[in-house]
Amino acid sequence: MRHMWPIFTAAILWIGIWDVVTAGFRLLPLPYFPGPAAVLRSLISDRGLLFESTCHSLALLLSGYTLGVAAGLISGVCIGWSPSVRYWGMPVLKVIGPIPATAWIPLAMVISPSAFLSAAALVALAVWFPVTMLTASGVSNTRASYLDVARTLGAGRLYLIFRVAIPAALPNIFIGLFMGLGASFLTLVVAESVGVKSGLGWYVSWAQGWAEYGKVYAALIIMAAFFSSVMTLLFKARDRMLVWQKGIIKW
C-alpha cells in the first residue's frame, strides 16, 4: 500500500490545481471546463444512467473482444502453422487488417440487423488483426528443436500445435491481446457515439450535444476506471499464465 502514496498525492494535487484553475480563478472558459465539484455532482445525480451505460459498454466490449480473440487465435494458428494457409491468408491479412475498424461503420450499419451486432462486429474486427498477426508470428517462429524433440517422442500434429507451438507463442499472443484491447476501446467509443443508442460513448456524445460538460468529464472518469480495470485483469491473466517469464523478461 505504501507504494501507492505517491499516486494518491499526485491525484490530490491534480484535483487541487484543477479546482483553482477552473472554479477559483476561472482561467478556462465555462461550460467547457467545469470544476471538480460540478463533475462530482454529475457523477452522483446521473449515476443511474452512467451505470446503465457502463453495463452496456461492458457487454459490447466482452462480446466483440471475445469474438475477435477467438477468430484471431484460429486464423493466427492456421496462418502460422500451415504454409499453404499462410500463402493465401497473409495477402488478405495485409490488405484488410490495416484498415481501421471505424472505417467500416457505414457498411456495418447497413449490413447488420441491429446496432449492437454491428458495433460488436467492429470491435471484433479491431481485435482480430493484431491477435492474428502476433499469433501467426509466434507460432511460425516456434523453435525447431522443440518440435523435433516432440516428434521424436511420437507427438502428432495436434499435439505439436496445442502443446508445443501455442504455448511457445504465448508471449506473442499476449502482446496481440493487449494491442487488440487498446484498439477495442477506441472502436467501442466511436461505434457507440455513432450508431448505438446506449453505452459510455453514446453518453459522452449525448452530454456534449446538450453542453453538459460536467457529465462529459464524469463519463470520461468512468471510462478511465472501466478501461483500466479491464486492462488490469488482462495483466493478471498474463502474469498467471507466463509466470515462468518472471526474472527473464522485465514487465
PDB file of C-alpha atoms in Angstrom:
ATOM      1  CA  MET A   1       0.000   0.000   0.000  1.00  0.00           C
ATOM      2  CA  ARG A   2       2.893   2.359   0.747  1.00  0.00           C
ATOM      3  CA  HIS A   3       3.999   2.372  -2.886  1.00  0.00           C
ATOM      4  CA  MET A   4       0.601   3.874  -3.817  1.00  0.00           C
ATOM      5  CA  TRP A   5       1.078   7.008  -1.712  1.00  0.00           C
ATOM      6  CA  PRO A   6       2.894   8.971  -4.463  1.00  0.00           C
ATOM      7  CA  ILE A   7      -0.008   8.251  -6.822  1.00  0.00           C
ATOM      8  CA  PHE A   8      -2.605   9.358  -4.250  1.00  0.00           C
ATOM      9  CA  THR A   9      -0.595  12.500  -3.513  1.00  0.00           C
ATOM     10  CA  ALA A  10      -0.305  13.335  -7.209  1.00  0.00           C
ATOM     11  CA  ALA A  11      -4.064  12.802  -7.659  1.00  0.00           C
ATOM     12  CA  ILE A  12      -4.891  15.143  -4.765  1.00  0.00           C
ATOM     13  CA  LEU A  13      -2.523  17.790  -6.111  1.00  0.00           C
ATOM     14  CA  TRP A  14      -4.047  17.459  -9.574  1.00  0.00           C
ATOM     15  CA  ILE A  15      -7.588  17.896  -8.218  1.00  0.00           C
ATOM     16  CA  GLY A  16      -6.461  20.934  -6.233  1.00  0.00           C
ATOM     17  CA  ILE A  17      -4.846  22.553  -9.273  1.00  0.00           C
ATOM     18  CA  TRP A  18      -7.910  21.700 -11.361  1.00  0.00           C
ATOM     19  CA  ASP A  19     -10.202  23.378  -8.803  1.00  0.00           C
ATOM     20  CA  VAL A  20      -8.033  26.501  -8.549  1.00  0.00           C
ATOM     21  CA  VAL A  21      -7.707  26.914 -12.317  1.00  0.00           C
ATOM     22  CA  THR A  22     -11.411  26.339 -13.087  1.00  0.00           C
ATOM     23  CA  ALA A  23     -13.571  27.278 -10.084  1.00  0.00           C
ATOM     24  CA  GLY A  24     -11.067  29.582  -8.376  1.00  0.00           C
ATOM     25  CA  PHE A  25      -9.501  31.865 -10.973  1.00  0.00           C
ATOM     26  CA  ARG A  26     -11.736  30.787 -13.902  1.00  0.00           C
ATOM     27  CA  LEU A  27      -8.763  30.694 -16.250  1.00  0.00           C
ATOM     28  CA  LEU A  28     -10.542  28.212 -18.524  1.00  0.00           C
ATOM     29  CA  PRO A  29     -13.823  29.048 -20.263  1.00  0.00           C
ATOM     30  CA  LEU A  30     -17.111  27.699 -18.953  1.00  0.00           C
ATOM     31  CA  PRO A  31     -19.020  25.480 -19.544  1.00  0.00           C
ATOM     32  CA  TYR A  32     -16.292  23.551 -21.361  1.00  0.00           C
ATOM     33  CA  PHE A  33     -14.056  23.203 -18.305  1.00  0.00           C
ATOM     34  CA  PRO A  34     -16.175  22.712 -15.165  1.00  0.00           C
ATOM     35  CA  GLY A  35     -14.593  22.336 -11.743  1.00  0.00           C
ATOM     36  CA  PRO A  36     -14.264  19.045  -9.871  1.00  0.00           C
ATOM     37  CA  ALA A  37     -17.329  19.837  -7.741  1.00  0.00           C
ATOM     38  CA  ALA A  38     -19.521  20.095 -10.861  1.00  0.00           C
ATOM     39  CA  VAL A  39     -18.152  16.818 -12.188  1.00  0.00           C
ATOM     40  CA  LEU A  40     -18.800  15.131  -8.840  1.00  0.00           C
ATOM     41  CA  ARG A  41     -22.390  16.412  -8.854  1.00  0.00           C
ATOM     42  CA  SER A  42     -22.850  14.945 -12.325  1.00  0.00           C
ATOM     43  CA  LEU A  43     -21.458  11.602 -11.166  1.00  0.00           C
ATOM     44  CA  ILE A  44     -23.932  11.496  -8.295  1.00  0.00           C
ATOM     45  CA  SER A  45     -27.018  12.921  -9.994  1.00  0.00           C
ATOM     46  CA  ASP A  46     -26.673  10.846 -13.168  1.00  0.00           C
ATOM     47  CA  ARG A  47     -25.357   7.670 -11.550  1.00  0.00           C
ATOM     48  CA  GLY A  48     -28.281   5.581 -12.810  1.00  0.00           C
ATOM     49  CA  LEU A  49     -27.725   6.368 -16.480  1.00  0.00           C
ATOM     50  CA  LEU A  50     -23.960   6.133 -16.064  1.00  0.00           C
ATOM     51  CA  PHE A  51     -24.295   2.666 -14.521  1.00  0.00           C
ATOM     52  CA  GLU A  52     -26.609   1.541 -17.316  1.00  0.00           C
ATOM     53  CA  SER A  53     -24.221   2.928 -19.943  1.00  0.00           C
ATOM     54  CA  THR A  54     -21.251   1.219 -18.291  1.00  0.00           C
ATOM     55  CA  CYS A  55     -23.056  -2.140 -18.260  1.00  0.00           C
ATOM     56  CA  HIS A  56     -23.940  -1.753 -21.939  1.00  0.00           C
ATOM     57  CA  SER A  57     -20.346  -0.876 -22.838  1.00  0.00           C
ATOM     58  CA  LEU A  58     -19.084  -3.856 -20.839  1.00  0.00           C
ATOM     59  CA  ALA A  59     -21.460  -6.235 -22.639  1.00  0.00           C
ATOM     60  CA  LEU A  60     -20.473  -4.811 -26.011  1.00  0.00           C
ATOM     61  CA  LEU A  61     -16.756  -4.932 -25.217  1.00  0.00           C
ATOM     62  CA  LEU A  62     -16.885  -8.514 -23.938  1.00  0.00           C
ATOM     63  CA  SER A  63     -18.910  -9.689 -26.940  1.00  0.00           C
ATOM     64  CA  GLY A  64     -16.682  -8.051 -29.532  1.00  0.00           C
ATOM     65  CA  TYR A  65     -13.401  -8.780 -27.773  1.00  0.00           C
ATOM     66  CA  THR A  66     -14.218 -12.458 -27.209  1.00  0.00           C
ATOM     67  CA  LEU A  67     -15.286 -12.906 -30.820  1.00  0.00           C
ATOM     68  CA  GLY A  68     -12.207 -11.076 -32.113  1.00  0.00           C
ATOM     69  CA  VAL A  69      -9.811 -13.060 -29.911  1.00  0.00           C
ATOM     70  CA  ALA A  70     -11.370 -16.384 -30.933  1.00  0.00           C
ATOM     71  CA  ALA A  71     -11.217 -15.508 -34.628  1.00  0.00           C
ATOM     72  CA  GLY A  72      -7.696 -14.102 -34.271  1.00  0.00           C
ATOM     73  CA  LEU A  73      -6.362 -17.170 -32.482  1.00  0.00           C
ATOM     74  CA  ILE A  74      -7.861 -19.565 -35.023  1.00  0.00           C
ATOM     75  CA  SER A  75      -6.679 -17.618 -38.064  1.00  0.00           C
ATOM     76  CA  GLY A  76      -3.301 -16.869 -36.472  1.00  0.00           C
ATOM     77  CA  VAL A  77      -2.585 -20.507 -35.658  1.00  0.00           C
ATOM     78  CA  CYS A  78      -3.656 -21.605 -39.138  1.00  0.00           C
ATOM     79  CA  ILE A  79      -1.513 -18.962 -40.855  1.00  0.00           C
ATOM     80  CA  GLY A  80       1.461 -19.564 -38.593  1.00  0.00           C
ATOM     81  CA  TRP A  81       1.384 -23.353 -38.860  1.00  0.00           C
ATOM     82  CA  SER A  82       0.327 -24.111 -42.433  1.00  0.00           C
ATOM     83  CA  PRO A  83       2.451 -22.793 -45.345  1.00  0.00           C
ATOM     84  CA  SER A  84      -0.483 -23.099 -47.762  1.00  0.00           C
ATOM     85  CA  VAL A  85      -2.818 -21.133 -45.475  1.00  0.00           C
ATOM     86  CA  ARG A  86      -0.055 -18.558 -44.973  1.00  0.00           C
ATOM     87  CA  TYR A  87       0.374 -18.214 -48.738  1.00  0.00           C
ATOM     88  CA  TRP A  88      -3.289 -17.305 -49.266  1.00  0.00           C
ATOM     89  CA  GLY A  89      -4.044 -15.734 -45.899  1.00  0.00           C
ATOM     90  CA  MET A  90      -1.211 -13.249 -45.472  1.00  0.00           C
ATOM     91  CA  PRO A  91      -2.094 -11.147 -48.568  1.00  0.00           C
ATOM     92  CA  VAL A  92      -5.690 -10.878 -47.363  1.00  0.00           C
ATOM     93  CA  LEU A  93      -4.493 -10.010 -43.876  1.00  0.00           C
ATOM     94  CA  LYS A  94      -2.122  -7.331 -45.178  1.00  0.00           C
ATOM     95  CA  VAL A  95      -4.874  -5.719 -47.266  1.00  0.00           C
ATOM     96  CA  ILE A  96      -7.825  -5.831 -44.856  1.00  0.00           C
ATOM     97  CA  GLY A  97      -6.040  -5.714 -41.497  1.00  0.00           C
ATOM     98  CA  PRO A  98      -4.520  -2.202 -41.611  1.00  0.00           C
ATOM     99  CA  ILE A  99      -7.894  -0.602 -42.452  1.00  0.00           C
ATOM    100  CA  PRO A 100      -9.200   0.984 -39.218  1.00  0.00           C
ATOM    101  CA  ALA A 101     -12.260  -0.821 -37.908  1.00  0.00           C
ATOM    102  CA  THR A 102     -14.060   2.517 -37.566  1.00  0.00           C
ATOM    103  CA  ALA A 103     -13.831   2.974 -41.352  1.00  0.00           C
ATOM    104  CA  TRP A 104     -16.289   0.084 -41.718  1.00  0.00           C
ATOM    105  CA  ILE A 105     -19.005   1.800 -39.644  1.00  0.00           C
ATOM    106  CA  PRO A 106     -21.192   2.935 -42.604  1.00  0.00           C
ATOM    107  CA  LEU A 107     -21.111  -0.538 -44.167  1.00  0.00           C
ATOM    108  CA  ALA A 108     -21.679  -2.297 -40.835  1.00  0.00           C
ATOM    109  CA  MET A 109     -24.745  -0.173 -40.079  1.00  0.00           C
ATOM    110  CA  VAL A 110     -26.262  -1.119 -43.445  1.00  0.00           C
ATOM    111  CA  ILE A 111     -25.493  -4.851 -43.333  1.00  0.00           C
ATOM    112  CA  SER A 112     -26.101  -5.659 -39.667  1.00  0.00           C
ATOM    113  CA  PRO A 113     -29.679  -6.244 -38.449  1.00  0.00           C
ATOM    114  CA  SER A 114     -29.024  -4.336 -35.205  1.00  0.00           C
ATOM    115  CA  ALA A 115     -26.749  -1.575 -33.971  1.00  0.00           C
ATOM    116  CA  PHE A 116     -25.419  -3.781 -31.158  1.00  0.00           C
ATOM    117  CA  LEU A 117     -24.334  -6.526 -33.557  1.00  0.00           C
ATOM    118  CA  SER A 118     -22.671  -4.044 -35.893  1.00  0.00           C
ATOM    119  CA  ALA A 119     -20.754  -2.438 -33.010  1.00  0.00           C
ATOM    120  CA  ALA A 120     -19.708  -5.849 -31.657  1.00  0.00           C
ATOM    121  CA  ALA A 121     -18.521  -6.881 -35.123  1.00  0.00           C
ATOM    122  CA  LEU A 122     -16.461  -3.693 -35.430  1.00  0.00           C
ATOM    123  CA  VAL A 123     -14.845  -4.291 -32.041  1.00  0.00           C
ATOM    124  CA  ALA A 124     -14.122  -7.886 -33.072  1.00  0.00           C
ATOM    125  CA  LEU A 125     -12.547  -6.690 -36.313  1.00  0.00           C
ATOM    126  CA  ALA A 126     -10.320  -4.248 -34.422  1.00  0.00           C
ATOM    127  CA  VAL A 127      -9.150  -7.067 -32.135  1.00  0.00           C
ATOM    128  CA  TRP A 128      -8.801  -9.715 -34.847  1.00  0.00           C
ATOM    129  CA  PHE A 129      -5.939  -8.128 -36.802  1.00  0.00           C
ATOM    130  CA  PRO A 130      -3.299  -7.699 -34.043  1.00  0.00           C
ATOM    131  CA  VAL A 131      -4.182 -11.036 -32.437  1.00  0.00           C
ATOM    132  CA  THR A 132      -3.888 -12.812 -35.788  1.00  0.00           C
ATOM    133  CA  MET A 133      -0.589 -11.172 -36.702  1.00  0.00           C
ATOM    134  CA  LEU A 134       1.113 -11.782 -33.360  1.00  0.00           C
ATOM    135  CA  THR A 135      -0.246 -15.323 -33.018  1.00  0.00           C
ATOM    136  CA  ALA A 136       0.909 -16.228 -36.529  1.00  0.00           C
ATOM    137  CA  SER A 137       4.334 -14.748 -35.809  1.00  0.00           C
ATOM    138  CA  GLY A 138       4.673 -16.654 -32.546  1.00  0.00           C
ATOM    139  CA  VAL A 139       3.549 -19.991 -33.984  1.00  0.00           C
ATOM    140  CA  SER A 140       5.699 -19.736 -37.114  1.00  0.00           C
ATOM    141  CA  ASN A 141       8.773 -18.845 -35.039  1.00  0.00           C
ATOM    142  CA  THR A 142       8.470 -21.772 -32.641  1.00  0.00           C
ATOM    143  CA  ARG A 143      11.926 -23.241 -32.128  1.00  0.00           C
ATOM    144  CA  ALA A 144      12.509 -26.190 -34.425  1.00  0.00           C
ATOM    145  CA  SER A 145      14.276 -28.019 -31.599  1.00  0.00           C
ATOM    146  CA  TYR A 146      11.050 -28.059 -29.556  1.00  0.00           C
ATOM    147  CA  LEU A 147       9.142 -29.580 -32.452  1.00  0.00           C
ATOM    148  CA  ASP A 148      11.888 -32.094 -33.237  1.00  0.00           C
ATOM    149  CA  VAL A 149      12.016 -33.355 -29.660  1.00  0.00           C
ATOM    150  CA  ALA A 150       8.231 -33.723 -29.558  1.00  0.00           C
ATOM    151  CA  ARG A 151       8.218 -35.602 -32.876  1.00  0.00           C
ATOM    152  CA  THR A 152      10.959 -37.899 -31.610  1.00  0.00           C
ATOM    153  CA  LEU A 153       8.739 -38.772 -28.652  1.00  0.00           C
ATOM    154  CA  GLY A 154       5.896 -39.650 -31.028  1.00  0.00           C
ATOM    155  CA  ALA A 155       3.826 -36.459 -30.920  1.00  0.00           C
ATOM    156  CA  GLY A 156       1.207 -35.991 -33.631  1.00  0.00           C
ATOM    157  CA  ARG A 157       0.188 -32.801 -35.419  1.00  0.00           C
ATOM    158  CA  LEU A 158      -2.486 -31.751 -32.928  1.00  0.00           C
ATOM    159  CA  TYR A 159      -0.108 -32.296 -30.022  1.00  0.00           C
ATOM    160  CA  LEU A 160       2.556 -30.213 -31.751  1.00  0.00           C
ATOM    161  CA  ILE A 161       0.085 -27.381 -32.325  1.00  0.00           C
ATOM    162  CA  PHE A 162      -1.687 -27.288 -28.958  1.00  0.00           C
ATOM    163  CA  ARG A 163       1.060 -28.475 -26.609  1.00  0.00           C
ATOM    164  CA  VAL A 164       4.193 -27.079 -28.263  1.00  0.00           C
ATOM    165  CA  ALA A 165       3.560 -24.269 -30.773  1.00  0.00           C
ATOM    166  CA  ILE A 166       0.772 -22.389 -28.976  1.00  0.00           C
ATOM    167  CA  PRO A 167       2.449 -22.449 -25.519  1.00  0.00           C
ATOM    168  CA  ALA A 168       5.697 -21.268 -27.131  1.00  0.00           C
ATOM    169  CA  ALA A 169       3.773 -18.463 -28.852  1.00  0.00           C
ATOM    170  CA  LEU A 170       2.006 -17.257 -25.675  1.00  0.00           C
ATOM    171  CA  PRO A 171       4.268 -14.191 -25.151  1.00  0.00           C
ATOM    172  CA  ASN A 172       3.465 -13.028 -28.694  1.00  0.00           C
ATOM    173  CA  ILE A 173      -0.201 -13.880 -28.249  1.00  0.00           C
ATOM    174  CA  PHE A 174      -0.467 -11.727 -25.136  1.00  0.00           C
ATOM    175  CA  ILE A 175       1.143  -8.802 -26.947  1.00  0.00           C
ATOM    176  CA  GLY A 176      -1.568  -9.186 -29.582  1.00  0.00           C
ATOM    177  CA  LEU A 177      -4.240  -9.362 -26.861  1.00  0.00           C
ATOM    178  CA  PHE A 178      -3.027  -6.094 -25.328  1.00  0.00           C
ATOM    179  CA  MET A 179      -2.854  -4.381 -28.716  1.00  0.00           C
ATOM    180  CA  GLY A 180      -6.324  -5.666 -29.555  1.00  0.00           C
ATOM    181  CA  LEU A 181      -7.690  -4.455 -26.228  1.00  0.00           C
ATOM    182  CA  GLY A 182      -6.419  -0.934 -26.870  1.00  0.00           C
ATOM    183  CA  ALA A 183      -7.924  -0.952 -30.354  1.00  0.00           C
ATOM    184  CA  SER A 184     -11.203  -2.293 -28.971  1.00  0.00           C
ATOM    185  CA  PHE A 185     -11.511   0.641 -26.534  1.00  0.00           C
ATOM    186  CA  LEU A 186     -11.206   3.164 -29.356  1.00  0.00           C
ATOM    187  CA  THR A 187     -13.583   1.291 -31.640  1.00  0.00           C
ATOM    188  CA  LEU A 188     -16.098   0.808 -28.828  1.00  0.00           C
ATOM    189  CA  VAL A 189     -16.339   4.524 -28.043  1.00  0.00           C
ATOM    190  CA  VAL A 190     -16.566   5.558 -31.703  1.00  0.00           C
ATOM    191  CA  ALA A 191     -19.144   2.885 -32.556  1.00  0.00           C
ATOM    192  CA  GLU A 192     -21.314   3.836 -29.578  1.00  0.00           C
ATOM    193  CA  SER A 193     -21.150   7.547 -30.343  1.00  0.00           C
ATOM    194  CA  VAL A 194     -22.177   6.981 -33.967  1.00  0.00           C
ATOM    195  CA  GLY A 195     -24.646   4.121 -34.162  1.00  0.00           C
ATOM    196  CA  VAL A 196     -25.520   2.664 -30.755  1.00  0.00           C
ATOM    197  CA  LYS A 197     -28.064   4.434 -28.551  1.00  0.00           C
ATOM    198  CA  SER A 198     -26.510   3.377 -25.267  1.00  0.00           C
ATOM    199  CA  GLY A 199     -23.093   2.999 -23.668  1.00  0.00           C
ATOM    200  CA  LEU A 200     -20.410   5.375 -22.452  1.00  0.00           C
ATOM    201  CA  GLY A 201     -19.519   6.557 -25.954  1.00  0.00           C
ATOM    202  CA  TRP A 202     -23.158   7.408 -26.606  1.00  0.00           C
ATOM    203  CA  TYR A 203     -23.403   9.119 -23.201  1.00  0.00           C
ATOM    204  CA  VAL A 204     -20.439  11.398 -23.959  1.00  0.00           C
ATOM    205  CA  SER A 205     -21.891  12.334 -27.346  1.00  0.00           C
ATOM    206  CA  TRP A 206     -25.334  12.956 -25.832  1.00  0.00           C
ATOM    207  CA  ALA A 207     -23.977  15.085 -22.968  1.00  0.00           C
ATOM    208  CA  GLN A 208     -21.799  17.100 -25.349  1.00  0.00           C
ATOM    209  CA  GLY A 209     -24.828  17.794 -27.534  1.00  0.00           C
ATOM    210  CA  TRP A 210     -26.594  19.383 -24.543  1.00  0.00           C
ATOM    211  CA  ALA A 211     -23.422  21.217 -23.435  1.00  0.00           C
ATOM    212  CA  GLU A 212     -23.443  19.230 -20.182  1.00  0.00           C
ATOM    213  CA  TYR A 213     -19.681  19.120 -19.905  1.00  0.00           C
ATOM    214  CA  GLY A 214     -19.773  18.099 -16.272  1.00  0.00           C
ATOM    215  CA  LYS A 215     -21.419  14.888 -17.434  1.00  0.00           C
ATOM    216  CA  VAL A 216     -18.860  14.537 -20.221  1.00  0.00           C
ATOM    217  CA  TYR A 217     -15.996  14.597 -17.724  1.00  0.00           C
ATOM    218  CA  ALA A 218     -17.913  12.291 -15.389  1.00  0.00           C
ATOM    219  CA  ALA A 219     -18.208   9.761 -18.201  1.00  0.00           C
ATOM    220  CA  LEU A 220     -14.506  10.147 -19.003  1.00  0.00           C
ATOM    221  CA  ILE A 221     -13.660   9.323 -15.385  1.00  0.00           C
ATOM    222  CA  ILE A 222     -15.869   6.220 -15.574  1.00  0.00           C
ATOM    223  CA  MET A 223     -14.182   5.269 -18.856  1.00  0.00           C
ATOM    224  CA  ALA A 224     -10.730   5.614 -17.314  1.00  0.00           C
ATOM    225  CA  ALA A 225     -11.682   3.404 -14.367  1.00  0.00           C
ATOM    226  CA  PHE A 226     -13.511   0.926 -16.615  1.00  0.00           C
ATOM    227  CA  PHE A 227     -10.760   0.530 -19.204  1.00  0.00           C
ATOM    228  CA  SER A 228      -8.043   0.471 -16.543  1.00  0.00           C
ATOM    229  CA  SER A 229      -9.848  -2.331 -14.693  1.00  0.00           C
ATOM    230  CA  VAL A 230     -10.177  -4.427 -17.844  1.00  0.00           C
ATOM    231  CA  MET A 231      -6.510  -3.866 -18.668  1.00  0.00           C
ATOM    232  CA  THR A 232      -5.513  -4.845 -15.120  1.00  0.00           C
ATOM    233  CA  LEU A 233      -7.441  -8.117 -15.418  1.00  0.00           C
ATOM    234  CA  LEU A 234      -5.577  -8.941 -18.625  1.00  0.00           C
ATOM    235  CA  PHE A 235      -2.259  -8.147 -16.930  1.00  0.00           C
ATOM    236  CA  LYS A 236      -3.151 -10.532 -14.099  1.00  0.00           C
ATOM    237  CA  ALA A 237      -4.082 -13.255 -16.588  1.00  0.00           C
ATOM    238  CA  ARG A 238      -0.748 -12.779 -18.329  1.00  0.00           C
ATOM    239  CA  ASP A 239       1.154 -12.878 -15.036  1.00  0.00           C
ATOM    240  CA  ARG A 240      -0.562 -16.135 -14.144  1.00  0.00           C
ATOM    241  CA  MET A 241      -0.018 -17.853 -17.494  1.00  0.00           C
ATOM    242  CA  LEU A 242       3.503 -16.551 -18.126  1.00  0.00           C
ATOM    243  CA  VAL A 243       4.840 -16.845 -14.597  1.00  0.00           C
ATOM    244  CA  TRP A 244       7.902 -18.649 -15.986  1.00  0.00           C
ATOM    245  CA  GLN A 245       8.980 -15.395 -17.682  1.00  0.00           C
ATOM    246  CA  LYS A 246       9.473 -13.529 -14.407  1.00  0.00           C
ATOM    247  CA  GLY A 247      13.139 -12.813 -13.916  1.00  0.00           C
ATOM    248  CA  ILE A 248      13.832 -13.400 -17.615  1.00  0.00           C
ATOM    249  CA  ILE A 249      11.821 -10.525 -19.083  1.00  0.00           C
ATOM    250  CA  LYS A 250      11.227  -7.299 -17.164  1.00  0.00           C
ATOM    251  CA  TRP A 251       7.485  -6.488 -17.096  1.00  0.00           C
TER     252      TRP A 251
END
